[in-house]
Amino acid sequence: MKYLVGLLLWCHIMAAQAQPDPFPQAANAYLVKVDGASIWEHHPNDRLPPASLTKLMTALLVLEQGQLQEAASISLASTLETGSRIGLKAGERFRVQDLLAAAMLASSNDACHALADHLSGSEAGFVARMNRRANELGMRDTHFTNACGHDSPKHYSSAHDLARLAHELLKYPSLFEITSQKNLQIATLDGKKLYTLGNKNALIGRYDGALGLKTGYTPNAGKCLVAFAKRSGHEVLLVMLHGKDRWWDAVDILDLAFDHARAAP
């Protein structure tokens, strides 16, 4: 019986390996990498709205600057952000690392905007840095108009480009100390105000090996996800833009990708 189950699993994996796109209905665009090598993709170069997956570039610039223990003040402009927020108040001061946690876990637009203001003096200046870095990384199908992921005709990326961006973030294991948490609490530097952050990534704590990275949603972008997981010495990276049934499909794709990794010679 065990042999038969194994044979059926092997046949399923081989059938998937023969298809460059075994999940055509999962998302408008997706890309899967196993141990750094692309195995499946669907419209990977299409330019689509990335929603809060945009914050992956914000995170990269923060991590590359490296001043995570530095104090950052909440600007008035950041408190006027729309969409997902945690309710930061102008003048509050946080460690940069804590604002990064708010942006990555709770997808906090006010924290994200505050990081942009802190690093570049204004969101406009920061967005210029985002686009320069995207160009340096060869992200040819990406252009940013804001730091947080609001819909805009000229704000777009592709599954291929976001996978490349995620690959850069994998160089910073400290990021996974944040994105692998289901919940996290941050405090102002004076300790007077606490904020509780809930991770919007439903895979964390529910899918074995899930470590991050980022979710996103707007009505125009649909349900987006960059998922990263590690099991038994293998790594799987999944990028989904405008997913249909994001969490169930992500689990199916990740499971089959790990099966693929184990079956590889």
Coordinates of C-alpha atoms in Angstrom, one line a residue:
M1 CA 0.0 0.0 0.0
K2 CA 2.8 2.4 1.0
Y3 CA 4.5 1.6 -2.3
L4 CA 1.3 2.4 -4.3
V5 CA 0.9 5.7 -2.5
G6 CA 4.5 6.6 -3.2
L7 CA 4.0 5.6 -6.9
L8 CA 0.9 7.8 -7.2
L9 CA 2.7 10.7 -5.6
W10 CA 5.7 10.3 -8.0
C11 CA 3.3 10.2 -11.0
H12 CA 1.6 13.4 -9.8
I13 CA 4.9 15.2 -9.4
M14 CA 6.2 14.0 -12.8
A15 CA 3.0 15.2 -14.4
A16 CA 3.4 18.6 -12.7
Q17 CA 7.0 18.8 -13.8
A18 CA 6.0 18.3 -17.4
Q19 CA 3.8 21.4 -17.2
P20 CA 5.3 24.9 -17.1
D21 CA 2.0 26.1 -15.7
P22 CA 0.2 23.5 -13.6
F23 CA -2.0 26.1 -11.7
P24 CA -3.4 28.3 -14.5
Q25 CA -6.5 29.3 -12.6
A26 CA -4.7 30.2 -9.3
A27 CA -3.8 33.8 -10.2
N28 CA -3.5 36.3 -13.0
A29 CA 0.2 35.8 -12.6
Y30 CA 2.4 33.5 -10.5
L31 CA 5.9 32.2 -10.2
V32 CA 7.3 29.3 -8.1
K33 CA 11.0 28.8 -7.3
V34 CA 12.5 25.8 -5.6
D35 CA 15.9 26.2 -4.1
G36 CA 16.4 29.3 -6.3
A37 CA 15.3 27.7 -9.6
S38 CA 12.1 28.6 -11.3
I39 CA 9.9 25.6 -11.9
W40 CA 6.4 26.9 -12.7
E41 CA 5.1 30.2 -13.9
H42 CA 2.0 31.9 -15.4
H43 CA 2.3 35.2 -17.1
P44 CA 5.4 36.0 -15.0
N45 CA 6.3 39.3 -16.9
D46 CA 2.8 40.8 -17.0
R47 CA 2.7 44.3 -15.4
L48 CA 0.1 44.2 -12.6
P49 CA -0.7 46.2 -9.5
P50 CA 1.3 44.7 -6.6
A51 CA -0.7 46.3 -3.7
S52 CA 1.3 46.0 -0.4
L53 CA 3.9 43.7 -2.0
T54 CA 5.3 47.1 -2.7
K55 CA 6.4 47.2 0.9
L56 CA 9.1 44.5 0.1
M57 CA 11.1 47.3 -1.7
T58 CA 10.5 49.6 1.3
A59 CA 11.8 46.8 3.5
L60 CA 14.9 46.2 1.3
L61 CA 15.9 49.8 1.4
V62 CA 15.5 49.9 5.2
L63 CA 17.5 46.8 5.6
E64 CA 20.2 47.9 3.2
Q65 CA 20.6 51.2 5.2
G66 CA 21.1 49.1 8.3
Q67 CA 20.2 51.5 11.0
L68 CA 17.4 49.4 12.6
Q69 CA 18.0 50.6 16.1
E70 CA 17.9 54.2 15.1
A71 CA 15.0 56.4 16.4
A72 CA 12.4 57.6 13.8
S73 CA 9.7 60.2 14.4
I74 CA 6.2 59.8 13.0
S75 CA 5.5 62.5 10.5
L76 CA 2.2 64.3 10.1
A77 CA 2.1 63.1 6.5
S78 CA 2.3 59.4 7.6
T79 CA -0.7 59.8 9.9
L80 CA -2.8 61.0 7.0
E81 CA -2.3 57.7 5.1
T82 CA -5.3 55.7 4.0
G83 CA -6.0 52.0 3.8
S84 CA -4.4 49.7 6.3
R85 CA -3.1 51.6 9.4
I86 CA -2.4 51.0 13.0
G87 CA -3.2 54.6 14.1
L88 CA 0.2 56.1 14.7
K89 CA 0.3 59.7 16.1
A90 CA 2.4 62.5 14.8
G91 CA 5.5 63.0 17.0
E92 CA 5.6 59.5 18.4
R93 CA 9.1 57.9 18.2
F94 CA 9.9 54.3 17.4
R95 CA 12.9 52.2 16.6
V96 CA 13.2 51.8 12.8
Q97 CA 13.0 48.0 13.3
D98 CA 9.6 48.3 15.0
L99 CA 8.2 50.4 12.2
L100 CA 9.5 47.8 9.7
A101 CA 7.6 45.2 11.7
A102 CA 4.4 47.2 11.5
A103 CA 4.8 47.6 7.8
M104 CA 5.5 43.9 7.2
L105 CA 3.1 42.2 9.6
A106 CA 0.2 44.5 9.8
S107 CA 0.8 46.1 6.4
S108 CA 0.6 49.4 8.2
N109 CA 0.6 52.3 5.6
D110 CA 1.3 54.8 8.3
A111 CA 4.4 53.0 9.5
C112 CA 5.5 52.5 5.9
H113 CA 5.1 56.2 5.1
A114 CA 7.0 57.1 8.3
L115 CA 9.9 54.9 7.2
A116 CA 9.9 56.6 3.8
D117 CA 10.0 60.0 5.4
H118 CA 12.7 58.9 7.8
L119 CA 15.1 57.5 5.2
S120 CA 14.6 60.1 2.5
G121 CA 12.9 63.2 4.0
S122 CA 9.8 62.7 2.0
E123 CA 7.8 59.9 0.3
A124 CA 8.6 61.4 -3.1
G125 CA 12.3 61.2 -2.4
F126 CA 12.0 57.7 -1.1
V127 CA 10.0 56.6 -4.2
A128 CA 12.8 57.9 -6.4
R129 CA 15.2 55.6 -4.4
M130 CA 12.8 52.7 -4.8
N131 CA 12.8 53.1 -8.6
R132 CA 16.6 53.4 -8.8
R133 CA 17.0 50.2 -6.7
A134 CA 14.5 48.4 -8.9
N135 CA 16.4 49.4 -12.0
E136 CA 19.7 48.2 -10.4
L137 CA 18.1 44.8 -9.7
G138 CA 17.0 44.5 -13.3
M139 CA 13.3 44.8 -12.4
R140 CA 12.3 45.9 -16.0
D141 CA 8.6 45.5 -15.5
T142 CA 8.3 47.5 -12.3
H143 CA 7.6 51.2 -11.5
F144 CA 6.6 52.7 -8.2
T145 CA 4.6 55.8 -7.5
N146 CA 4.2 55.4 -3.7
A147 CA 6.0 53.6 -0.9
C148 CA 3.0 51.5 0.4
G149 CA 1.2 50.0 -2.6
H150 CA -1.8 52.2 -3.4
D151 CA -3.3 51.7 -6.8
S152 CA -2.0 54.0 -9.5
P153 CA -1.8 53.6 -13.3
K154 CA 2.0 53.9 -13.2
H155 CA 2.4 51.7 -10.1
Y156 CA 3.1 48.1 -11.2
S157 CA 5.3 45.1 -11.0
S158 CA 5.5 41.5 -12.2
A159 CA 5.8 38.1 -10.6
H160 CA 9.2 37.8 -12.1
D161 CA 10.4 41.1 -10.7
L162 CA 8.9 40.5 -7.3
A163 CA 10.7 37.1 -7.1
R164 CA 13.9 38.9 -7.9
L165 CA 13.2 41.4 -5.1
A166 CA 12.3 38.7 -2.7
H167 CA 15.6 37.0 -3.5
E168 CA 17.5 40.1 -2.3
L169 CA 15.5 40.0 0.9
L170 CA 16.5 36.4 1.6
K171 CA 20.0 37.8 2.3
Y172 CA 18.6 39.3 5.5
P173 CA 17.7 36.4 7.9
S174 CA 16.8 39.0 10.5
L175 CA 13.7 39.9 8.4
F176 CA 12.3 36.4 9.1
E177 CA 12.5 37.0 12.8
I178 CA 9.8 39.6 12.1
T179 CA 7.7 38.0 9.3
S180 CA 7.6 34.5 10.9
Q181 CA 5.7 35.9 14.0
K182 CA 1.9 35.5 14.2
N183 CA 1.7 38.5 16.6
L184 CA 4.1 41.1 17.8
Q185 CA 4.0 44.1 20.1
I186 CA 5.9 47.3 19.5
A187 CA 6.1 50.4 21.8
T188 CA 7.0 54.0 21.5
L189 CA 10.5 54.8 22.7
D190 CA 9.1 56.4 25.8
G191 CA 7.2 53.2 26.5
K192 CA 3.9 55.1 26.9
K193 CA 2.1 53.6 24.0
L194 CA 1.9 49.9 22.9
Y195 CA 0.7 48.7 19.5
T196 CA -0.2 45.0 18.9
L197 CA 0.6 43.8 15.4
G198 CA -1.3 40.8 13.9
N199 CA 0.4 39.1 10.9
K200 CA -1.9 39.2 7.9
N201 CA -0.1 36.2 6.4
A202 CA -2.5 33.3 7.1
L203 CA 0.2 30.8 6.4
I204 CA 2.2 31.8 9.4
G205 CA 1.6 29.4 12.3
R206 CA -0.6 27.2 10.1
Y207 CA 1.7 26.0 7.3
D208 CA 4.8 24.0 8.3
G209 CA 7.9 25.9 7.4
A210 CA 6.3 29.2 6.4
L211 CA 8.6 32.2 7.3
G212 CA 7.0 35.1 5.4
L213 CA 7.1 37.3 3.4
K214 CA 4.2 39.6 2.5
T215 CA 0.5 39.8 1.6
G216 CA -1.3 42.5 -0.3
Y217 CA -4.8 43.5 -1.3
T218 CA -6.5 46.3 -3.1
P219 CA -9.8 46.1 -5.1
N220 CA -7.7 46.6 -8.3
A221 CA -4.8 44.4 -7.4
G222 CA -6.8 41.6 -5.9
K223 CA -5.3 39.2 -3.4
C224 CA -1.5 39.1 -3.7
L225 CA 1.1 37.1 -1.9
V226 CA 4.8 36.5 -1.7
A227 CA 5.3 33.3 0.4
F228 CA 8.6 31.8 1.5
A229 CA 8.9 28.5 3.3
K230 CA 11.7 26.1 4.3
R231 CA 11.4 22.3 4.9
S232 CA 14.0 19.5 5.1
G233 CA 16.7 21.7 3.6
H234 CA 14.6 23.0 0.7
E235 CA 13.3 26.5 0.1
V236 CA 10.2 27.4 -1.9
L237 CA 9.3 30.9 -3.0
L238 CA 5.8 31.6 -4.4
V239 CA 4.7 34.9 -5.9
M240 CA 1.0 35.4 -6.7
L241 CA -0.6 38.5 -8.2
H242 CA -4.4 38.7 -8.2
G243 CA -5.0 35.3 -6.7
K244 CA -8.3 33.6 -6.8
D245 CA -8.4 31.5 -3.6
R246 CA -5.1 32.8 -2.2
W247 CA -4.6 30.7 0.9
W248 CA -5.9 27.3 -0.3
D249 CA -4.1 27.6 -3.7
A250 CA -0.9 28.7 -1.9
V251 CA -1.0 25.6 0.3
D252 CA -1.5 23.3 -2.8
I253 CA 1.3 25.0 -4.7
L254 CA 3.8 25.0 -1.8
D255 CA 3.0 21.3 -1.0
L256 CA 3.6 20.2 -4.6
A257 CA 6.7 22.3 -4.8
F258 CA 8.2 20.6 -1.8
D259 CA 7.2 17.2 -3.3
H260 CA 9.0 18.3 -6.4
A261 CA 12.1 19.2 -4.4
R262 CA 12.2 15.8 -2.6
A263 CA 11.7 13.9 -5.8
A264 CA 14.5 15.7 -7.7
P265 CA 17.6 13.6 -8.4

